[in-house]
Short mmCIF file of C-alpha atoms and ligand atoms in Angstrom, two decimals:
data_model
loop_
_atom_site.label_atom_id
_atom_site.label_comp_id
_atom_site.label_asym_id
_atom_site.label_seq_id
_atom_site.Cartn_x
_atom_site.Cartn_y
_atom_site.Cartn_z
CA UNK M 624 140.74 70.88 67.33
CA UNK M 625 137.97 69.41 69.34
CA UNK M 626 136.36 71.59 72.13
CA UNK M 627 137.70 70.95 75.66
CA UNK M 628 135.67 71.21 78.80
CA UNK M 629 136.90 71.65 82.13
CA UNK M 630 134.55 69.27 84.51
CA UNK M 631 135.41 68.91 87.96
CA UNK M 632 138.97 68.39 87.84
CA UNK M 633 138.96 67.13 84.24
CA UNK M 634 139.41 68.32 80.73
CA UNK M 635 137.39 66.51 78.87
CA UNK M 636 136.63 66.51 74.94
CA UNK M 637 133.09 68.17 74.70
CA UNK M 638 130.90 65.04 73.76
CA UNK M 639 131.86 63.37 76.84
CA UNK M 640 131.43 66.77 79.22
CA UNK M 641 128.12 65.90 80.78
CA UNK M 642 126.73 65.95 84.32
CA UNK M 643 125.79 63.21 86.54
CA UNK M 644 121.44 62.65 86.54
CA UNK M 645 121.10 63.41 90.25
CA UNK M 646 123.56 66.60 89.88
CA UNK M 647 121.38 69.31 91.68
CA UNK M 648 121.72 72.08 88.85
CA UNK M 649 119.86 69.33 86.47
CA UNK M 650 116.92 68.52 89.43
CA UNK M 651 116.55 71.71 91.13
CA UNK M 652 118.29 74.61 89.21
CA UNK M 653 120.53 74.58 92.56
CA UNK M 654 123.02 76.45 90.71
CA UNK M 655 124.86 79.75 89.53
CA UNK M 656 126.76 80.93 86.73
CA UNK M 657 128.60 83.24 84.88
CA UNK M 658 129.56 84.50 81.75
CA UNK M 659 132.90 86.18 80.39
CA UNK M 660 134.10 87.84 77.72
CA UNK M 661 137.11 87.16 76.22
CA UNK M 662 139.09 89.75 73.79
CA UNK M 663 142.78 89.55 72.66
CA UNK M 664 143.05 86.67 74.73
CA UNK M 665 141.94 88.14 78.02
CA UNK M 666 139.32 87.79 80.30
CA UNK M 667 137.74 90.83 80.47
CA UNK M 668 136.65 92.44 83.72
CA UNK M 669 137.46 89.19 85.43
CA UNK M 670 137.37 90.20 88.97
CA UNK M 671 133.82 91.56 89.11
CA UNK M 672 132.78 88.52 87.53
CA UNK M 673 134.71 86.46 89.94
CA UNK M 674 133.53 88.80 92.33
CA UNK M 675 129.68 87.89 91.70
CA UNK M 676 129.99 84.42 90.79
CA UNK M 677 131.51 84.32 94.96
CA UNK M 678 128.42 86.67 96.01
CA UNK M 679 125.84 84.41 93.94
CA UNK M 680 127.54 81.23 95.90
CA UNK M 681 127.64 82.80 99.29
CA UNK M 682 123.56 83.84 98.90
CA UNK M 683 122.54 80.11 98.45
CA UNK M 684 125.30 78.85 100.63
CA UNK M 685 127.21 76.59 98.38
CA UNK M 686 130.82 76.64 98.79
CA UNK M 687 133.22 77.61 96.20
CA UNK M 688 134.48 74.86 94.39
CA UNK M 689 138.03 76.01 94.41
CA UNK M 690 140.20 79.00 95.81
CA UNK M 691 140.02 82.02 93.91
CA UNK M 692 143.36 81.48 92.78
CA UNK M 693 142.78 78.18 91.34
CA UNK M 694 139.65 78.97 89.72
CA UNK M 695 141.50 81.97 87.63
CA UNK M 696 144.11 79.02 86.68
CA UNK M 697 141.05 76.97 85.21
CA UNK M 698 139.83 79.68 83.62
CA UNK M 699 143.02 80.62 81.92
CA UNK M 700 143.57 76.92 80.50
CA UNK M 701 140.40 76.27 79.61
CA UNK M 702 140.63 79.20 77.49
CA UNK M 703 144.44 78.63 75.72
CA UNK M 704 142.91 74.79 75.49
CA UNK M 705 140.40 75.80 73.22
CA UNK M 706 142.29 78.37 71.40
CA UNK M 707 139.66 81.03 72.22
CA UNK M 708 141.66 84.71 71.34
CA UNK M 709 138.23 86.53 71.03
CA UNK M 710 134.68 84.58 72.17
CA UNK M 711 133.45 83.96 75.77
CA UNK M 712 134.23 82.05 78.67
CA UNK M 713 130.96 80.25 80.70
CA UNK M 714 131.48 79.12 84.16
CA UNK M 715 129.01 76.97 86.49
CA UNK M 716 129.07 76.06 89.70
CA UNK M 717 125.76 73.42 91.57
CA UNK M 718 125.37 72.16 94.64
CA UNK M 719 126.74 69.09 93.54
CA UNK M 720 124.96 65.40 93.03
CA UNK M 721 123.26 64.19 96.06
CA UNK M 722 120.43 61.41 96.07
CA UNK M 723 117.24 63.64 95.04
CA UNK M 724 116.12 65.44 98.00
CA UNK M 725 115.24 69.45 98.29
CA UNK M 726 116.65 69.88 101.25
CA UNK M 727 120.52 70.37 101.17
CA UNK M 728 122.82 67.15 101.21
CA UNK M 729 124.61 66.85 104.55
CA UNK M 730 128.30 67.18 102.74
CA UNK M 731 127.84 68.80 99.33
CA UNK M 732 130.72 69.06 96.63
CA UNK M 733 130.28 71.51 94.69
CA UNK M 734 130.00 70.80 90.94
CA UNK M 735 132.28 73.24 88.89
CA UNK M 736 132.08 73.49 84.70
CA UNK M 737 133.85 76.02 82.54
CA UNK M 738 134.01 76.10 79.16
CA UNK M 739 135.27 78.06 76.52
CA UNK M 740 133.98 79.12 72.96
CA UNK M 741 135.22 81.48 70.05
CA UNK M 742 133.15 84.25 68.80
CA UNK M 743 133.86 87.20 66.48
CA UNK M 744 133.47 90.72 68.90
CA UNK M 745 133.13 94.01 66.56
CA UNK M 746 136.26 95.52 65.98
CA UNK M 747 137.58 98.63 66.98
CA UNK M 748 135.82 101.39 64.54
CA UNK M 749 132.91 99.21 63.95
CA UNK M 750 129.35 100.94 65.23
CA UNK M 751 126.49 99.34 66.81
CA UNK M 752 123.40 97.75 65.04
CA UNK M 753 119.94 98.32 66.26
CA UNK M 754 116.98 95.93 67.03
CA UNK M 755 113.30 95.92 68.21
CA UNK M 756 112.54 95.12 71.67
CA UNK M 757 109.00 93.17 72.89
CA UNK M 758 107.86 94.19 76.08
CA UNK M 759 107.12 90.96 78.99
CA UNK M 760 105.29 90.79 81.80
CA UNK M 761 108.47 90.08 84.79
CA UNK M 762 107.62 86.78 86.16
CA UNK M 763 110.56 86.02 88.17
CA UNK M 764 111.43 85.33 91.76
CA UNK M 765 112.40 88.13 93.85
CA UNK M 766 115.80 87.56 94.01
CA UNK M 767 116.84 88.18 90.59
CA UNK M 768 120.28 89.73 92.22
CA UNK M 769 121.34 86.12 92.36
CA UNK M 770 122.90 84.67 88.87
CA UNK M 771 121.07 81.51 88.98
CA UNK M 772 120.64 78.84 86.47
CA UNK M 773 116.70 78.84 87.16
CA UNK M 774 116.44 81.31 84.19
CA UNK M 775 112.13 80.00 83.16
CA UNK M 776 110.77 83.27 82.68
CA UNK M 777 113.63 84.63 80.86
CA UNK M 778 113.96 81.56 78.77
CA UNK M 779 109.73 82.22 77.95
CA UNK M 780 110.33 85.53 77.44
CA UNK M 781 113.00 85.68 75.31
CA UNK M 782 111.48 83.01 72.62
CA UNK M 783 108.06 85.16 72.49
CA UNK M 784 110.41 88.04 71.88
CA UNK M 785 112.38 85.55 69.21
CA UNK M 786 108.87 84.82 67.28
CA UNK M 787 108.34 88.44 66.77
CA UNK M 788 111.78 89.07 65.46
CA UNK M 789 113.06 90.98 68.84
CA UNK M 790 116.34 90.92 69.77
CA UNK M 791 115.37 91.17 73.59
CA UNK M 792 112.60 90.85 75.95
CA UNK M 793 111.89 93.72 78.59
CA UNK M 794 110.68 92.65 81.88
CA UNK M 795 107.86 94.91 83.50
CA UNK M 796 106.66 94.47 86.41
CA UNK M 797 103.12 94.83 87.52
CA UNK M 798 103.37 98.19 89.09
CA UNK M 799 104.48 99.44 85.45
CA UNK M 800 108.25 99.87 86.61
CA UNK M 801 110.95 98.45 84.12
CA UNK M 802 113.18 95.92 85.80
CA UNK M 803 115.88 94.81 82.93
CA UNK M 804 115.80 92.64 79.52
CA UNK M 805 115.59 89.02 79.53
CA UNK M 806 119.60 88.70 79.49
CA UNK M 807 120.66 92.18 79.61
CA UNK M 808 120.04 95.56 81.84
CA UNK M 809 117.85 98.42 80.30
CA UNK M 810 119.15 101.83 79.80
CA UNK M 811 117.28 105.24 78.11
CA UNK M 812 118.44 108.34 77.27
CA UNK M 813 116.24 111.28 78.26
CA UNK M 814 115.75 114.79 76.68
CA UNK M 815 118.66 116.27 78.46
CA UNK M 816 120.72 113.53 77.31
CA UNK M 817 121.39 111.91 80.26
CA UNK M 818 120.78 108.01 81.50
CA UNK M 819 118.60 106.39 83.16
CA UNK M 820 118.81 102.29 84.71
CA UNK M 821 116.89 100.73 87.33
CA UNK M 822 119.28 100.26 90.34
CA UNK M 823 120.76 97.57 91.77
CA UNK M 824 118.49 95.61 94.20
CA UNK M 825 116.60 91.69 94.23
CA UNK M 826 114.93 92.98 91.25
CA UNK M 827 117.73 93.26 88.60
CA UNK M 828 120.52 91.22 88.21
CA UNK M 829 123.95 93.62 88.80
CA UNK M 830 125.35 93.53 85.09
CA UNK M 831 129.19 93.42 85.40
CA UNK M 832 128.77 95.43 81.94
CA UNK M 833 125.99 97.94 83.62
CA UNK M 834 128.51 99.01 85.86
CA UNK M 835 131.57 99.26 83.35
CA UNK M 836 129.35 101.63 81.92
CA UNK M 837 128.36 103.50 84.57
CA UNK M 838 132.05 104.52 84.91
CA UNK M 839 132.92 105.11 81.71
CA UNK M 840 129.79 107.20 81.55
CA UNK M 841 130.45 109.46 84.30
CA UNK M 842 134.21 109.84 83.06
CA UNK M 843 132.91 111.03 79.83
CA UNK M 844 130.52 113.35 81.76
CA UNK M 845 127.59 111.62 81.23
CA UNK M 846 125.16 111.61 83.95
CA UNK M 847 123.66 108.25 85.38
CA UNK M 848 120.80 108.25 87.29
CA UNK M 849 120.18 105.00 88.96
CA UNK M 850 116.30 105.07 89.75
CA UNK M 851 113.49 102.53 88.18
CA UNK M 852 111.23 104.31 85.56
CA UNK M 853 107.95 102.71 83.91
CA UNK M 854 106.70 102.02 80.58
CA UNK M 855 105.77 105.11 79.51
CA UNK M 856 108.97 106.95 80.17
CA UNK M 857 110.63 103.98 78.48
CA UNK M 858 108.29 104.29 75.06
CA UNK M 859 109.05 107.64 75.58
CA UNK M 860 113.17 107.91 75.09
CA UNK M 861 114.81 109.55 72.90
CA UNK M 862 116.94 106.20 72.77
CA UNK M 863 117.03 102.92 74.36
CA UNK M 864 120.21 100.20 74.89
CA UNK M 865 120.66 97.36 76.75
CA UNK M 866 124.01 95.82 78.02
CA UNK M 867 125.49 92.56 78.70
CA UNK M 868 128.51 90.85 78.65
CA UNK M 869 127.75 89.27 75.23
CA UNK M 870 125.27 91.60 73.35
CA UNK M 871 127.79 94.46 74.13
CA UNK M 872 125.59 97.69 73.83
CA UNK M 873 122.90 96.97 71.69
CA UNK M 874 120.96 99.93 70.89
CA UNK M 875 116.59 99.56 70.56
CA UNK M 876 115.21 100.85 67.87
CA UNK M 877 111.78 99.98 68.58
CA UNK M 878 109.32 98.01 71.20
CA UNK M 879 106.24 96.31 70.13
CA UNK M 880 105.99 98.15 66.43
CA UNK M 881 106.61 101.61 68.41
CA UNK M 882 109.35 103.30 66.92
CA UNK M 883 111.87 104.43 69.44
CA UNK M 884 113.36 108.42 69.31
CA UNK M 885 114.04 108.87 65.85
CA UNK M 886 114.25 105.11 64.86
CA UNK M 887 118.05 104.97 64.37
CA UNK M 888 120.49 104.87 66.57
CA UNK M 889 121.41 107.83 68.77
CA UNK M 890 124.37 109.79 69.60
CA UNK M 891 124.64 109.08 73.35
CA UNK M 892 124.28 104.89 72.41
CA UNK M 893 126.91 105.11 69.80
CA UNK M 894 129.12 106.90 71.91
CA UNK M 895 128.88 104.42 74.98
CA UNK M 896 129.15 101.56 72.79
CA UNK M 897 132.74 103.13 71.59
CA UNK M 898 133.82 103.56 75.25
CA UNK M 899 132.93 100.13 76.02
CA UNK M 900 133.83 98.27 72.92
CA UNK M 901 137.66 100.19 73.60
CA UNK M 902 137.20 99.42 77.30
CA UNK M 903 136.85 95.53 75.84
CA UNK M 904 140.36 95.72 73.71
CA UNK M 905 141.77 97.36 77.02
CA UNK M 906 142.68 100.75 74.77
N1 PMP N 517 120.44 90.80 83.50
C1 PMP N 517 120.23 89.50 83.21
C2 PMP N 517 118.93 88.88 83.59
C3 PMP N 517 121.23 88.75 82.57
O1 PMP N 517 121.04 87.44 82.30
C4 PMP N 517 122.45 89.39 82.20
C5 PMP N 517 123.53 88.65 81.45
N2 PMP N 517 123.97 87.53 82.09
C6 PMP N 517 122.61 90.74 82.52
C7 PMP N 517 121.59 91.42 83.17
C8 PMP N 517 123.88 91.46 82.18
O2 PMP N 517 124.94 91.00 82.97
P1 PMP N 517 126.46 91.17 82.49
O3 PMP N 517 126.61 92.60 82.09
O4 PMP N 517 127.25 90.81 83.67
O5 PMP N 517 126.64 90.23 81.33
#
């Protein structure tokens, strides 16, 4: 079946989904996005994404393409066109194409693209595999609250940390604080077994995932601190995950050659990768 891609107000087969030259997500990164999961054939925590993909919009002041309503109907087909049970849903929204300028048009329409693809999530009883981490310097803008296509330093990141076999890069910042990973928010475990992540503020972008698992967390009795730590605290764990939408909980195993806790993964990670992975089949 060929892939199907919603692109304002068409579904169109993929090869012929593309965007106009002077669209303002192509010139300026004038953009936002968002990504989905998709499990048994639902969209999983929909309304905080929905919810962030509004807040993202209403920070750079571009409209929404579509009501709320409507957009969940888009959503919904482009997902049954595709035939996606168990994969992801990605949704953009620009300013919209407007004669190249960096000052905003005077009437912009919103550009809006959603697509859908399949990908295999781990099933119910599987349990989480482990990668190494590479530590980069955090280069970004200081609104990394936003969910913005302008995604440079994490793209640069991320391939160092590809070349040295990472799975993920981890953004410090000068002042030796840990922000989040390139595509995904940072969490340790300390000796008392209890978590730390950096909270939510322009530095970090607010995972929907990050705060899935804050509440599952606490329900479980695990205690969440939400307060920045540095470097050394983070060499120091006794174990290391990061989140996302996509890379689930992936536990850390090691950062820079520097084996991590005991170098396999730990109880508390295994445990909150159950509790979300069950949270994600809605059990
Ligand atoms: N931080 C960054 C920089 C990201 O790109 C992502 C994934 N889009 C996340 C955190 C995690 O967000 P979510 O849990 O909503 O996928």
């Amino acid at each position: 079946m060929p892939r199907s891609v919603y692109v304002n107000g068409s579904y169109l087969p993929a090869q012929y989904a593309s965007v106009h030259y002077e669209d303002r997500g192509y010139q300026f990164a004038d953009g936002v996005y968002e990504v989905i999961l998709v499990r048994q054939s639902a969209i999983v925590d929909k309304s905080p994404h929905l919810d962030r993909l509004e807040r993202s919009l209403k920070e750079l002041s571009i409209s929404m393409p579509m009501g709320r309503m409507s957009l969940e109907a888009v959503i919904n087909e482009t997902r049954r066109r595709n035939n996606v049970d168990e994969g992801f849903i990605y949704i953009q929204v620009t300013r919209g194409v407007a004669p190249r300028d960096h000052t905003f048009p005077s009437v912009p329409i919103p550009s809006l693209i959603i697509s859908a693809k399949r990908r295999a999530w781990p099933s119910i009883d599987s349990k989480p595999k482990g990668g190494s981490a590479m530590l980069a310097r955090d280069e970004r803008w200081a609104r990394c609250d936003i969910k913005s296509v302008g995604l440079l330093p994490n793209v640069l990141a991320k391939e160092r940390a590809k070349k040295s076999g990472a799975v993920e890069a981890i953004m410090v910042r000068d002042d030796g604080r840990v922000t989040e990973g390139g595509s995904s928010n940072v969490w340790i475990v300390d000796d008392d077994g209890v978590l730390h992540t950096h909270p939510l503020g322009p530095e970090i972008l607010g995972g929907v995932t990050r705060g899935v698992i804050k509440e599952l967390a606490e329900k479980a009795q695990i205690s969440v601190i939400e307060e920045a730590f540095d470097r050394k605290a983070l060499l120091e764990a006794r174990e290391i995950f990061v989140t996302s939408a996509t890379s689930f909980v992936k536990p850390i195993l090691a950062i820079d050659g520097a084996q991590i806790g005991d170098g396999v993964v730990g109880p508390v990670t295994s445990r909150i990768f159950s509790l979300y992975n069950a949270h994600t089949l809605a059990i």
